[in-house]
Tab-separated table of C-alpha atoms in Angstrom:
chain	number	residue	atom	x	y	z
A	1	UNK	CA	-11.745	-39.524	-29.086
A	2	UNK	CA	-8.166	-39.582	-27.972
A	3	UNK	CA	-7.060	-38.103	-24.704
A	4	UNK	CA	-3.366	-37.617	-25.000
A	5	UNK	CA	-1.890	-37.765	-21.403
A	6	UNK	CA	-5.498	-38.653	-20.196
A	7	UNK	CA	-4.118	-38.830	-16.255
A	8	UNK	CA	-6.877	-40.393	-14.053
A	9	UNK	CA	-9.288	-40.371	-17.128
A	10	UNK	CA	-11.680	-38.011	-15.968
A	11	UNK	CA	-12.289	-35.967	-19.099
A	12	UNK	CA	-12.540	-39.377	-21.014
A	13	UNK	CA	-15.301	-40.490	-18.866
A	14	UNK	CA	-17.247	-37.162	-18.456
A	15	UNK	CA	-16.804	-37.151	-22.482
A	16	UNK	CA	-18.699	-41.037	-22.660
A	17	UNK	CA	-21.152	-39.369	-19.651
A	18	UNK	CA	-22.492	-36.513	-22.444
A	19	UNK	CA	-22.048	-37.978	-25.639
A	20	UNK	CA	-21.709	-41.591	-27.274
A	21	UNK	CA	-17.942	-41.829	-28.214
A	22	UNK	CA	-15.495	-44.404	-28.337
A	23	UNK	CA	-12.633	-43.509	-25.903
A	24	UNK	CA	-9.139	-44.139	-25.557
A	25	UNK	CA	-6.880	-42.889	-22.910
A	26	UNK	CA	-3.073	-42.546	-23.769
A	27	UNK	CA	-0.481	-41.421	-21.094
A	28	UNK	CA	2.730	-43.150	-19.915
A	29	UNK	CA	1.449	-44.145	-16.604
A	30	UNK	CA	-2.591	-44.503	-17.523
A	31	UNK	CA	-4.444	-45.769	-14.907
A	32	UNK	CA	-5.073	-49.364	-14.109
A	33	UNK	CA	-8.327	-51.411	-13.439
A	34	UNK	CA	-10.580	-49.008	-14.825
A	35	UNK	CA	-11.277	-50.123	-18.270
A	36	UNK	CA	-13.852	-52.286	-17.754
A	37	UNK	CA	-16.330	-50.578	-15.618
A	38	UNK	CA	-16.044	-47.701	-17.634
A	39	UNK	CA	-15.798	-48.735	-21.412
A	40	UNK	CA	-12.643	-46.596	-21.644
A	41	UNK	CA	-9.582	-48.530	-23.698
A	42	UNK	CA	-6.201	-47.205	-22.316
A	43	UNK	CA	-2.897	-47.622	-23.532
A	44	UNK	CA	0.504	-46.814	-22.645
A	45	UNK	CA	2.694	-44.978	-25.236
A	46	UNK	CA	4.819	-41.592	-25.440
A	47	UNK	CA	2.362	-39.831	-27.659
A	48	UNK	CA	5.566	-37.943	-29.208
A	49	UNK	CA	6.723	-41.053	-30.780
A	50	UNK	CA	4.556	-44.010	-30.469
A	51	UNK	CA	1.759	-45.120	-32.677
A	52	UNK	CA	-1.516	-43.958	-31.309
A	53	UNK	CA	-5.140	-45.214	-31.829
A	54	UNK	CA	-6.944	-43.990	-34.791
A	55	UNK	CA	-9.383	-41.544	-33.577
A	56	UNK	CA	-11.475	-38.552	-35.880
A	57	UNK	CA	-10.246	-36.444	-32.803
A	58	UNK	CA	-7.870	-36.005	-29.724
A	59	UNK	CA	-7.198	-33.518	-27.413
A	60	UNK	CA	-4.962	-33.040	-24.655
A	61	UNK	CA	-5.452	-30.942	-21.781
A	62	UNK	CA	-2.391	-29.120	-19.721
A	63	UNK	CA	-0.314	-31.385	-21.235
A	64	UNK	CA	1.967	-29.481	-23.689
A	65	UNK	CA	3.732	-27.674	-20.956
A	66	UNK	CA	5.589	-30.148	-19.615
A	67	UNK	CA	7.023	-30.728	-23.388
A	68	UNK	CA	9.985	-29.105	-24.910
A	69	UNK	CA	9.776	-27.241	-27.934
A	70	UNK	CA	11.327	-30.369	-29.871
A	71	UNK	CA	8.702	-32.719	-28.127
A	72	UNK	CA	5.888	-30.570	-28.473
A	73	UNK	CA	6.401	-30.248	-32.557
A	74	UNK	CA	7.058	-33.730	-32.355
A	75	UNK	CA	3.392	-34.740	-30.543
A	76	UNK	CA	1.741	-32.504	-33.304
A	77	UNK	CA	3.816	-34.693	-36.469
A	78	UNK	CA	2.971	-38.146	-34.515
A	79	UNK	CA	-0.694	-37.732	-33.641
A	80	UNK	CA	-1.140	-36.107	-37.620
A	81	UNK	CA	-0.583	-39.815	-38.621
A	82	UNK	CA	-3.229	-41.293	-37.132
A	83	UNK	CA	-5.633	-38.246	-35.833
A	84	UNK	CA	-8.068	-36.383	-37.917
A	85	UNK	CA	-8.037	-33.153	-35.794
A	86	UNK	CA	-6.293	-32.462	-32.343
A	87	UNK	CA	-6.981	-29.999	-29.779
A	88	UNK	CA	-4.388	-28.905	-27.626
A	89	UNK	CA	-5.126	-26.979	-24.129
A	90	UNK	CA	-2.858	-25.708	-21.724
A	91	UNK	CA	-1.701	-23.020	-19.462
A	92	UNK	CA	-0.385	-19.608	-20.513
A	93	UNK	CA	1.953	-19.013	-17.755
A	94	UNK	CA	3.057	-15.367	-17.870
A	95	UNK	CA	1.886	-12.610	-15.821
A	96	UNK	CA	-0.494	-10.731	-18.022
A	97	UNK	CA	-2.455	-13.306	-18.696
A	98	UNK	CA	-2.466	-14.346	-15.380
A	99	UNK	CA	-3.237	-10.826	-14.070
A	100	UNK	CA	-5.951	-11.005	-16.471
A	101	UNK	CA	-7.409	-14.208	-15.449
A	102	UNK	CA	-7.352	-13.302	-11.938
A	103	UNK	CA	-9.420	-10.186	-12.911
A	104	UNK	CA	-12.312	-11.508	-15.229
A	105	UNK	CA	-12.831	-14.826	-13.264
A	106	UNK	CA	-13.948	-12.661	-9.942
């Protein structure tokens, strides 16, 4: 599994927690020092047009908002040439969803 923009790596680590994968952290800044303790590979790349690690998935979580529209269609081409399936998971930021969030979460 792929994290794309993993951050800290805290979904990477809760994902090798629950299940058996092979993870790999990409983000521009990952973190530092961790790797080894953890058995979490991380590597430093702009997922829109670097080469990333081979994976049969990735996901990235609040990620895509940051991106333009340009950079966001070009993180979907990039990660097609080496990723089976990707999962993308961010923010809706409007107010009816919002409203509605606030309202079914109570």
């Amino acid at each position: 599994v792929v994290d794309i923009g993993c951050g800290n790596g805290a979904l990477l680590r809760r994902l090798r927690e629950r299940r058996a994968v092979r993870a790999v952290g990409v983000d521009l800044r990952p973190p530092r020092g961790v790797e080894a303790e953890e058995g979490i590979r991380y590597v430093a790349c702009d997922a829109t047009r670097d080469p990333l690690p081979a994976a049969d998935a990735a996901v990235s979580l609040c990620l895509i908002h940051h991106l333009s529209d340009e950079g966001l269609v070009a993180l979907i081409r990039n990660s097609r040439r080496s990723v089976r399936r990707l999962i993308l998971v961010d923010l809706v930021r409007s107010r009816v969803p919002l409203f509605l969030f606030r309202v079914f979460v109570r």
